[in-house]
Amino acid sequence: MFTKPLKFLKSISGNEEVILQAIISNLKLQQWRSLRRLSPLLTDSIVHRFILSSFSSSSPHIALRFFNFAFHSIPLSLHCHSALLHLLCSAKMFDAALPIIHRLILEHRVHPLRLLQSLTETNTSLTSTPAVFDALIRACTQINAGDDAYAVILKLRSEGFLISIHAWNNFLNHALMSSHDTSRFWELFDEMLSFGYVENVITFNLVIYALCQDCRVLEAFSVMYRMLKLGFVPNAVSFNMLVDGCCRNGEVDLALQFVKKISLVSGRRVEPNAVTFNSILNGLCKAGKLDIAERVFREDIKEPNVRSYATLIDGYARDGQMVHALKLFDEMLDRGLMPNVVVYNSLMHWLFKQGYAEEASVFLSDIMQCSVSPDQFTYSTIIDSCCRNGDLREAVGVYHRIREENLVIDSVPYNSLINCLCKHGKFREARQLLGIMITSGSAPDVVTYTSLIDGYCKGRRLDDALETYDGMVKSGEKPNLVTYNAFVNGLCKTESVDVARHVAENTKMDVFTYNTLMNGYCSSMRIEEALKLFEEMRERGVMVNVVTYNVLINHLCKFKCFQEAKELMKVMCKKGLIPDSVTYTTLITEFCRHCSASEAIELHDYMVLRGVPVDQHAQNAIKLLIQREGLPDDNGFIDE
């Protein structure tokens, strides 16, 4: 029964024109079964000619389907792909074109510049369109190949092609969103203007966003007024970015004033929406203005959404007003709004932090029973809370649970658990956990390594700390100041203060580094070197703090230099630093032991008048001294 079709195939084999017309005829009738019989005759050349045909230009969807059919039958060249991309972009079928570009770059390892060359060389009867170049740039940014996108732009310009302002906007958006630093964005923006491009509303929005990121809110408003002068009407995105920029930069009052003018400024075309008011709520809550936030929530938001409630709930919980936060949670349920994992995470985080572990566990049970799935932040919160409360067994149990559910996607839960294990002296288990991190593909970061190093140093296991440090460097993680401070602290505890000083000199020392070294020198009875460090701090502009003075005062007292210790405390007060309870206890205890009662009382009065918190044990020492020497109790130390 297949004799005739086989004879037909043999008769047209090698005749591309006949095969092409047969393909087109079958496609017009949607006879895909007949097309399958033609598949042994398909070549890259035939497919390429088909894409360039008038039939494909009038029926791009059918052409795409046939291309995919051929793609699974024979290898197709880059020029063939390029012709198809021209066709799809001419038909504005960008959703179909972009995945093909992704596949060429990621799977077939075609460099974007090579693809660009093919696109420019493809001989097509279709009207050439810059949209295909725009699509290439957009595809590069989607796969985070910003440098390649920039190379394509420069290559096109050198060959006399210009991409559209839309492609530039897409590229600028990628540059802005892929880095916390806006300097690259401004360089590219200036370059775009130098090429003669004129901004549109999207460009202006990107500029407004970048200015807000740089805390240049007033300049962002100037851009909006420039838009208006040029005849552009800012859209809802423009206004919302300005409001959010004000709130993020602490200008909440300005944001509130501006919201009232949005309708007027836009010529009644834009009204504040849920996004606008949610930004206001977020800014007010972070500024601690919960009463105003509540008023905005009640009066201005007609239909509060889950995010509105989540923001206000977090604001009250952060402020310690858990009762009000829980009332809002109940109100949310009464409105028929389903809390998401963000709401649950916020409530659990603050309940745990404020000591309400049982209440937080209730919300965890709610999550399990509802359709809301716990995420990594949920479990990280629980692990961190267990670790803070010293409940290591529960923390380990939660960790095993999230590993079973494949929810460990970053280093946060590992870091909490490793830190907790080190604090409990379980270094072997902490080391095993580090190994699990590495083998499971969750890369340890500087916090992971520093937690281990700090634990080893505090446990006086410097060899293990150095081994961990070597592993950290080999993995490509750079130690930070906290890492070095951990080493300095550990070395000082083992009386290797000179080695500690050498380690500290490899980094920019902060007040913690200096305080640790000073304490190490003092503990080694090298008070003069400690005082030299004190002078060095001031020379280098490192702000001394209460701990700095307490270290020196404590060791001056140990050397029985009581008057010098008292004078140093007075210098501290003159510098605007209020002594704390440690300062008070150290001085009063030593003065009661070694000085007269009148000197101890005078010292007490001096510190109390300057707002120093009083320690009851030190006061009791003064009381005993007064009783022992039979002095009058003018200050009321002894209860009636």
XYZ file of C-alpha atoms in Angstrom:
640
model
C 0.000 0.000 0.000
C 3.015 2.364 0.376
C 4.309 1.743 -3.171
C 2.988 4.993 -4.669
C 4.173 7.306 -1.851
C 7.606 5.687 -1.953
C 7.816 6.122 -5.720
C 6.724 9.737 -5.321
C 9.398 10.428 -2.719
C 12.070 8.933 -4.945
C 10.859 10.969 -7.906
C 11.110 14.353 -6.096
C 14.256 13.537 -4.082
C 16.843 16.241 -4.734
C 14.313 18.682 -6.196
C 14.088 21.334 -3.456
C 11.459 23.421 -5.234
C 9.050 20.498 -5.593
C 9.598 19.434 -1.962
C 9.048 23.024 -0.763
C 5.765 23.313 -2.660
C 4.665 19.935 -1.308
C 5.347 21.133 2.240
C 3.405 24.354 1.696
C 0.471 22.506 0.098
C 0.246 20.067 3.021
C 0.529 22.877 5.590
C -2.271 24.840 3.930
C -4.492 21.775 4.402
C -2.965 21.013 7.864
C -2.033 17.507 6.672
C 0.696 16.759 9.225
C 0.552 13.005 8.591
C 1.544 13.555 4.965
C 4.317 15.897 6.133
C 5.778 13.127 8.254
C 6.203 11.071 5.065
C 8.199 13.966 3.628
C 10.501 14.197 6.654
C 13.221 11.916 5.136
C 13.609 14.517 2.359
C 13.991 17.525 4.660
C 17.243 19.463 4.607
C 18.407 22.620 6.309
C 18.269 24.420 2.960
C 14.610 23.464 2.385
C 13.597 24.574 5.891
C 15.493 27.846 5.388
C 13.724 28.495 2.064
C 10.369 27.661 3.655
C 10.885 30.255 6.406
C 11.695 32.885 3.760
C 8.571 32.028 1.739
C 5.546 34.301 1.479
C 3.466 31.542 3.080
C 5.540 31.758 6.283
C 5.274 35.557 6.376
C 1.466 35.301 6.210
C 1.271 32.307 8.603
C 4.085 32.709 11.165
C 2.411 30.453 13.755
C 2.245 27.558 11.262
C 5.825 28.302 10.181
C 6.978 28.055 13.814
C 5.168 24.755 14.251
C 6.796 23.356 11.107
C 10.229 24.588 12.238
C 9.830 22.723 15.550
C 8.718 19.642 13.587
C 11.837 19.850 11.414
C 14.069 20.645 14.415
C 13.233 17.246 15.921
C 13.967 15.515 12.600
C 17.213 17.038 11.320
C 19.976 19.385 12.544
C 19.195 22.983 11.618
C 21.854 25.624 11.052
C 22.311 28.910 12.869
C 21.278 30.789 9.700
C 18.044 28.813 9.654
C 17.376 29.772 13.278
C 18.229 33.380 12.444
C 15.710 33.463 9.591
C 13.039 32.148 11.935
C 13.917 34.805 14.554
C 13.535 37.530 11.905
C 10.155 36.079 10.969
C 8.895 35.837 14.563
C 10.065 39.326 15.529
C 8.506 40.823 12.372
C 5.245 39.188 13.488
C 5.820 40.492 17.065
C 5.862 36.932 18.364
C 8.505 37.756 20.964
C 7.298 35.153 23.483
C 8.183 32.516 20.897
C 11.455 34.143 19.784
C 13.017 34.616 23.237
C 13.073 30.894 24.247
C 14.773 30.066 20.923
C 17.514 32.638 21.653
C 17.878 31.240 25.194
C 18.272 27.732 23.776
C 20.899 28.804 21.243
C 22.987 30.612 23.877
C 22.600 28.258 26.851
C 22.243 24.812 25.256
C 24.042 25.168 21.924
C 26.724 27.518 23.351
C 26.264 30.098 20.592
C 27.887 33.342 21.736
C 25.508 36.329 21.413
C 27.977 38.120 19.105
C 28.064 35.078 16.807
C 24.269 34.991 16.794
C 24.240 38.702 16.040
C 26.531 38.161 13.064
C 24.208 35.472 11.743
C 21.173 37.730 12.199
C 22.820 40.563 10.258
C 24.021 38.228 7.494
C 20.792 36.304 7.014
C 19.498 36.994 3.527
C 15.778 37.418 4.036
C 12.983 38.629 1.818
C 11.252 39.800 4.978
C 11.404 43.461 5.858
C 14.441 43.816 8.109
C 13.385 44.837 11.586
C 15.446 46.133 14.536
C 13.013 44.205 16.735
C 15.173 41.086 16.310
C 18.158 42.965 17.768
C 15.989 44.207 20.629
C 14.947 40.605 21.265
C 18.592 39.479 21.391
C 19.435 42.134 23.993
C 16.355 41.296 26.026
C 17.195 37.584 25.940
C 20.732 38.333 27.182
C 19.427 40.313 30.141
C 16.910 37.573 30.964
C 19.730 35.034 31.361
C 21.790 37.593 33.313
C 24.325 38.068 30.509
C 24.503 41.849 30.852
C 28.078 42.104 29.526
C 27.072 40.207 26.389
C 24.079 42.488 25.899
C 26.384 45.507 26.097
C 28.790 43.911 23.600
C 25.863 43.419 21.182
C 24.861 47.086 21.542
C 28.396 48.300 20.789
C 28.784 45.902 17.841
C 25.492 47.027 16.317
C 26.470 50.663 16.678
C 29.847 50.061 15.002
C 28.012 48.504 12.024
C 25.501 51.323 11.722
C 22.516 49.655 13.399
C 20.596 51.270 16.244
C 18.513 49.399 18.761
C 15.267 50.981 19.944
C 14.797 53.002 23.125
C 12.793 50.010 24.411
C 15.870 47.752 24.189
C 17.973 50.404 25.917
C 15.385 50.621 28.691
C 15.487 46.871 29.102
C 19.283 46.922 29.299
C 19.329 49.856 31.753
C 16.757 48.090 33.909
C 18.989 45.006 34.076
C 22.017 47.123 34.987
C 20.032 48.823 37.729
C 18.461 45.714 39.223
C 21.511 43.446 39.067
C 23.641 45.631 41.351
C 23.219 47.601 44.574
C 25.586 50.182 43.126
C 23.942 52.611 40.677
C 27.211 53.969 39.245
C 27.117 51.556 36.282
C 23.530 52.583 35.526
C 24.481 56.267 35.377
C 27.431 55.534 33.068
C 25.191 53.630 30.663
C 22.413 56.215 30.873
C 24.818 59.016 29.939
C 26.168 56.877 27.097
C 22.652 56.294 25.778
C 21.945 60.049 25.751
C 25.255 60.705 23.971
C 24.044 58.416 21.153
C 21.100 60.756 20.595
C 18.315 58.746 22.210
C 15.356 60.586 23.765
C 13.874 59.291 27.019
C 10.341 57.940 27.245
C 8.192 57.331 30.332
C 9.945 54.030 31.128
C 13.373 55.674 30.898
C 12.244 58.445 33.233
C 10.904 55.827 35.667
C 14.291 54.097 35.721
C 16.012 57.425 36.433
C 13.548 58.145 39.267
C 14.179 54.703 40.755
C 17.981 55.124 40.554
C 17.813 58.564 42.196
C 15.670 57.162 45.018
C 18.203 54.342 45.463
C 20.894 57.009 45.810
C 18.797 58.862 48.443
C 18.382 61.784 46.014
C 14.619 62.058 46.441
C 14.329 65.777 45.652
C 16.164 65.208 42.361
C 13.737 62.375 41.610
C 10.848 64.841 42.024
C 12.648 67.225 39.641
C 12.711 64.458 37.025
C 8.959 64.006 37.403
C 8.364 67.746 36.826
C 10.690 67.583 33.814
C 8.515 64.783 32.432
C 5.464 66.978 32.782
C 7.152 69.920 31.038
C 8.124 67.670 28.118
C 4.511 66.517 27.764
C 4.910 63.056 29.315
C 2.272 61.976 31.821
C 3.831 60.033 34.725
C 2.088 56.695 35.224
C 1.185 54.844 38.415
C 4.678 53.299 38.494
C 6.284 56.768 38.449
C 4.224 57.988 41.395
C 4.591 54.778 43.393
C 8.375 54.816 43.014
C 8.495 58.398 44.294
C 6.312 57.515 47.287
C 8.386 54.406 48.023
C 11.606 56.403 47.604
C 10.424 58.979 50.145
C 9.479 56.270 52.634
C 12.718 54.311 52.233
C 14.730 57.484 52.788
C 12.804 58.432 55.927
C 10.769 61.198 54.223
C 7.388 59.743 55.213
C 5.778 63.144 55.808
C 6.774 64.221 52.289
C 5.293 60.980 50.928
C 1.984 61.656 52.721
C 1.814 65.182 51.298
C 2.641 63.956 47.809
C -0.013 61.211 47.831
C -2.696 63.894 48.242
C -1.455 65.598 45.051
C -1.095 62.568 42.758
C -4.544 62.957 41.210
C -4.006 66.689 40.588
C -0.471 66.312 39.175
C -1.558 63.551 36.789
C -4.566 65.514 35.535
C -6.943 63.048 37.212
C -5.447 60.184 35.178
C -3.781 58.393 38.100
C -5.141 57.773 41.588
C -3.223 56.343 44.565
C -3.673 52.568 44.619
C -2.976 49.699 47.021
C 0.735 49.713 46.104
C 0.955 53.416 46.960
C -0.633 53.058 50.371
C 1.269 49.869 51.191
C 4.516 51.810 50.648
C 3.196 54.534 52.965
C 2.271 51.927 55.578
C 5.718 50.356 55.363
C 7.438 53.725 55.768
C 5.260 54.766 58.706
C 5.722 51.445 60.501
C 9.502 51.553 60.103
C 9.489 55.143 61.398
C 7.519 53.975 64.454
C 4.505 56.152 63.527
C 1.985 53.395 64.119
C -0.896 55.719 65.028
C -0.659 57.473 61.632
C -0.210 54.109 59.896
C -3.398 52.845 61.538
C -5.273 55.965 60.391
C -4.054 55.546 56.792
C -5.003 51.875 56.947
C -8.529 52.645 58.201
C -9.339 55.810 56.237
C -7.404 55.711 52.965
C -7.200 52.045 51.948
C -10.650 51.072 50.717
C -9.842 47.389 50.212
C -6.814 46.355 52.311
C -5.041 43.343 50.845
C -2.827 40.710 52.446
C 0.248 42.888 52.039
C -1.477 45.816 53.804
C -2.235 43.625 56.805
C 1.203 41.985 56.702
C 2.915 45.396 56.858
C 0.827 46.693 59.751
C 1.032 43.396 61.674
C 4.830 43.417 61.361
C 4.925 47.068 62.459
C 3.008 46.425 65.686
C 4.889 43.180 66.365
C 8.245 44.948 65.842
C 7.119 47.600 68.344
C 6.339 44.924 70.936
C 2.552 45.391 70.653
C 1.814 41.725 70.033
C -1.783 41.923 71.281
C -2.632 44.524 68.629
C -0.751 42.550 65.965
C -2.750 39.417 66.798
C -6.022 41.394 66.698
C -5.149 42.514 63.174
C -4.423 38.897 62.270
C -7.909 37.879 63.479
C -9.458 40.830 61.621
C -7.708 39.696 58.472
C -9.258 36.235 58.795
C -12.703 37.746 59.432
C -12.411 39.669 56.147
C -11.830 36.393 54.339
C -8.184 37.126 53.550
C -5.883 34.130 53.728
C -2.605 34.950 55.544
C 0.449 34.060 53.512
C 3.748 32.685 54.766
C 5.124 36.248 55.134
C 2.473 37.058 57.765
C 3.137 33.828 59.659
C 6.907 34.322 59.486
C 6.621 37.849 60.869
C 4.421 36.818 63.799
C 6.569 33.797 64.654
C 9.796 35.814 64.432
C 8.620 38.495 66.858
C 6.846 36.050 69.188
C 10.035 33.999 69.486
C 12.166 37.104 69.899
C 9.946 38.456 72.671
C 9.920 35.139 74.527
C 6.513 33.772 73.476
C 7.770 30.408 72.233
C 4.517 28.509 72.872
C 2.418 31.091 71.010
C 4.848 30.988 68.094
C 4.549 27.193 67.971
C 0.758 27.559 67.629
C 1.271 29.548 64.419
C 3.632 26.880 63.156
C 0.852 24.315 63.701
C -1.574 26.613 61.832
C 0.779 26.701 58.857
C 0.946 22.918 58.789
C -2.855 22.600 58.875
C -3.576 25.336 56.303
C -2.685 25.384 52.646
C 0.249 27.702 53.433
C 3.580 25.949 52.993
C 6.417 26.839 55.381
C 9.440 28.233 53.581
C 13.125 28.446 54.452
C 12.536 31.631 56.473
C 9.914 29.882 58.607
C 12.286 27.139 59.609
C 15.275 29.480 59.871
C 13.279 31.546 62.369
C 12.455 28.455 64.411
C 16.029 27.161 64.368
C 17.414 30.572 65.323
C 14.907 30.867 68.174
C 15.718 27.385 69.491
C 19.424 28.207 69.349
C 18.951 31.503 71.183
C 16.983 29.726 73.910
C 19.620 27.004 74.196
C 17.233 24.293 72.959
C 19.772 22.520 70.783
C 17.831 19.246 70.516
C 14.744 20.992 69.098
C 16.899 23.029 66.694
C 18.507 19.854 65.338
C 15.070 18.230 65.004
C 13.748 21.156 62.941
C 16.895 21.071 60.808
C 16.324 17.378 59.944
C 12.684 18.175 59.091
C 13.578 20.896 56.594
C 16.259 18.707 55.013
C 13.661 16.011 54.416
C 11.393 18.594 52.747
C 14.288 19.998 50.653
C 13.764 23.491 52.063
C 17.393 24.241 52.882
C 18.254 26.525 49.969
C 20.796 28.837 51.586
C 23.248 29.035 54.475
C 20.987 30.832 57.001
C 19.633 27.803 58.962
C 23.062 26.124 58.824
C 24.733 29.236 60.225
C 22.338 29.458 63.181
C 22.814 25.791 63.988
C 26.623 25.830 63.601
C 26.841 28.896 65.850
C 24.665 27.175 68.473
C 26.678 23.933 68.330
C 29.921 25.880 68.817
C 28.485 27.710 71.825
C 27.644 24.330 73.369
C 31.169 23.074 72.650
C 29.934 20.504 70.110
C 32.668 21.216 67.578
C 32.653 17.765 65.986
C 28.946 18.080 65.153
C 29.471 21.633 63.853
C 32.275 20.393 61.596
C 30.061 17.565 60.315
C 27.342 20.088 59.502
C 29.846 22.145 57.517
C 30.660 19.011 55.520
C 26.953 18.393 54.858
C 26.595 21.967 53.608
C 29.408 21.521 51.109
C 28.256 18.098 49.825
C 24.603 19.189 49.531
C 25.496 22.180 47.367
C 24.673 24.880 49.936
C 27.892 26.905 49.863
C 29.199 28.039 53.276
C 29.662 31.802 53.459
C 31.825 34.092 55.570
C 29.308 33.861 58.451
C 29.543 30.048 58.462
C 33.318 29.992 58.647
C 33.525 32.882 61.110
C 31.083 31.127 63.495
C 33.323 28.049 63.511
C 36.515 30.093 63.878
C 35.007 32.117 66.729
C 33.846 28.938 68.477
C 37.278 27.319 68.185
C 39.031 30.487 69.374
C 36.757 30.828 72.408
C 37.406 27.169 73.151
C 41.157 27.852 72.869
C 41.476 25.451 69.935
C 43.573 27.701 67.728
C 44.919 24.900 65.506
C 41.351 23.973 64.512
C 40.550 27.647 63.971
C 43.546 28.042 61.647
C 42.592 24.880 59.738
C 39.058 26.278 59.246
C 40.546 29.586 58.136
C 42.644 27.787 55.497
C 39.532 25.998 54.237
C 37.704 29.311 54.070
C 40.416 30.934 51.944
C 40.643 27.897 49.624
C 36.869 28.014 49.055
C 37.169 31.599 47.836
C 35.489 33.266 50.829
C 37.259 36.395 52.024
C 37.583 36.817 55.806
C 36.088 40.013 57.171
C 36.801 42.114 60.259
C 34.611 39.851 62.425
C 36.758 36.859 61.383
C 39.983 38.638 62.329
C 38.473 39.847 65.600
C 37.628 36.241 66.491
C 41.308 35.314 65.994
C 42.495 38.335 67.974
C 40.175 37.437 70.851
C 41.282 33.783 70.862
C 44.990 34.658 70.731
C 44.636 37.165 73.558
C 42.930 34.537 75.714
C 45.897 32.215 75.207
C 48.240 35.081 76.135
C 49.594 35.310 72.582
C 48.915 39.028 72.467
C 51.889 39.855 70.218
C 50.674 37.354 67.612
C 47.183 38.824 68.009
C 48.569 42.302 67.296
C 50.288 40.979 64.164
C 47.011 39.408 62.949
C 45.096 42.622 63.673
C 47.497 44.685 61.574
C 46.357 42.737 58.483
C 42.969 44.438 58.616
C 41.413 47.791 59.415
C 41.020 47.536 63.178
C 37.761 48.683 64.749
C 36.934 49.537 68.362
C 36.325 45.855 69.201
C 39.808 44.909 67.915
C 41.464 47.642 69.959
C 39.485 46.817 73.105
C 40.407 43.137 72.822
C 44.103 43.901 72.310
C 44.118 46.411 75.187
C 42.535 43.835 77.471
C 45.146 41.279 76.331
C 48.043 43.642 77.096
C 46.562 44.548 80.477
C 46.058 40.877 81.362
C 49.742 40.323 80.504
C 50.672 43.168 82.892
C 51.768 45.357 79.966
C 49.755 48.437 80.858
C 52.050 50.854 79.000
C 51.423 49.114 75.677
C 47.693 49.161 76.411
C 47.861 52.922 76.932
C 49.796 53.291 73.660
C 46.969 51.497 71.900
C 44.516 53.899 73.541
C 46.452 56.829 72.084
C 46.666 55.095 68.693
C 42.889 54.770 68.619
C 42.459 58.511 69.008
C 45.162 59.269 66.426
C 43.487 56.994 63.839
C 40.030 58.397 64.520
C 38.624 55.168 65.988
C 35.852 56.208 68.384
C 36.550 54.905 71.880
C 33.518 53.574 73.735
C 32.536 52.708 77.296
C 34.167 49.274 76.996
C 37.505 50.901 76.119
C 37.480 52.946 79.321
C 36.191 50.014 81.380
C 39.149 47.856 80.283
C 41.640 50.511 81.413
C 39.752 51.383 84.620
C 39.531 47.709 85.598
C 43.254 47.117 85.175
C 44.244 50.423 86.829
C 42.293 49.233 89.855
C 44.070 45.864 89.746
C 47.380 47.756 89.828
C 45.967 49.725 92.817
C 46.009 52.965 90.799
C 42.613 53.987 92.235
C 42.937 57.745 91.844
C 44.119 57.341 88.235
C 41.112 55.090 87.574
C 38.762 57.717 89.054
C 40.332 60.477 86.939
C 39.980 58.344 83.812
C 36.283 57.920 84.608
C 35.943 61.728 84.865
C 37.695 62.121 81.483
C 35.182 59.649 80.113
C 32.285 61.799 81.381
C 33.817 64.966 79.913
C 34.006 63.207 76.525
C 30.235 62.700 76.678
C 30.366 58.970 77.435
C 28.146 57.919 80.341
C 29.786 55.190 82.472
C 27.708 52.028 82.688
C 26.977 49.633 85.558
C 30.314 47.842 84.934
C 32.207 51.102 85.470
C 30.214 51.829 88.623
C 30.626 48.349 90.093
C 34.367 48.175 89.353
C 35.177 51.557 90.902
C 32.833 51.417 93.903
C 33.863 47.844 94.814
C 37.572 48.698 94.711
C 37.145 52.033 96.550
C 35.152 50.320 99.303
C 37.921 47.740 99.716
C 40.926 50.039 99.585
C 39.805 53.664 100.176
C 37.888 55.559 102.815
C 34.116 55.530 103.076
C 33.949 59.281 102.300
C 35.897 58.741 99.051
C 33.597 55.880 98.040
C 30.460 57.945 98.795
C 31.855 60.978 96.947
C 32.576 58.758 93.938
C 29.068 57.289 94.138
C 27.499 60.752 94.188
C 29.600 61.923 91.230
C 28.483 59.027 89.034
C 24.822 59.009 90.066
C 24.483 62.738 89.317
C 25.663 61.975 85.777
C 23.080 59.274 85.182
C 25.212 56.210 85.808
C 23.047 53.111 86.477
C 23.507 51.931 90.073
C 24.399 48.327 90.866
C 22.779 46.965 94.031
C 25.769 44.798 94.995
C 28.111 47.794 94.851
C 25.660 49.839 96.916
C 25.630 47.078 99.508
C 29.436 47.350 99.703
C 29.091 51.082 100.568
C 26.412 50.222 103.145
C 28.706 47.722 104.887
C 31.564 50.246 104.827
C 29.390 52.942 106.482
C 28.199 50.500 109.136
C 31.731 49.281 109.803
C 33.146 52.811 110.225
C 30.072 54.138 112.063
C 29.580 57.066 109.662
C 26.283 59.023 109.301
C 24.113 57.756 106.434
C 23.302 61.076 104.714
C 22.589 59.378 101.382
C 20.087 56.863 102.731
C 22.126 53.751 101.901
C 20.914 51.938 105.041
C 17.175 51.155 105.166
C 15.278 52.112 108.242
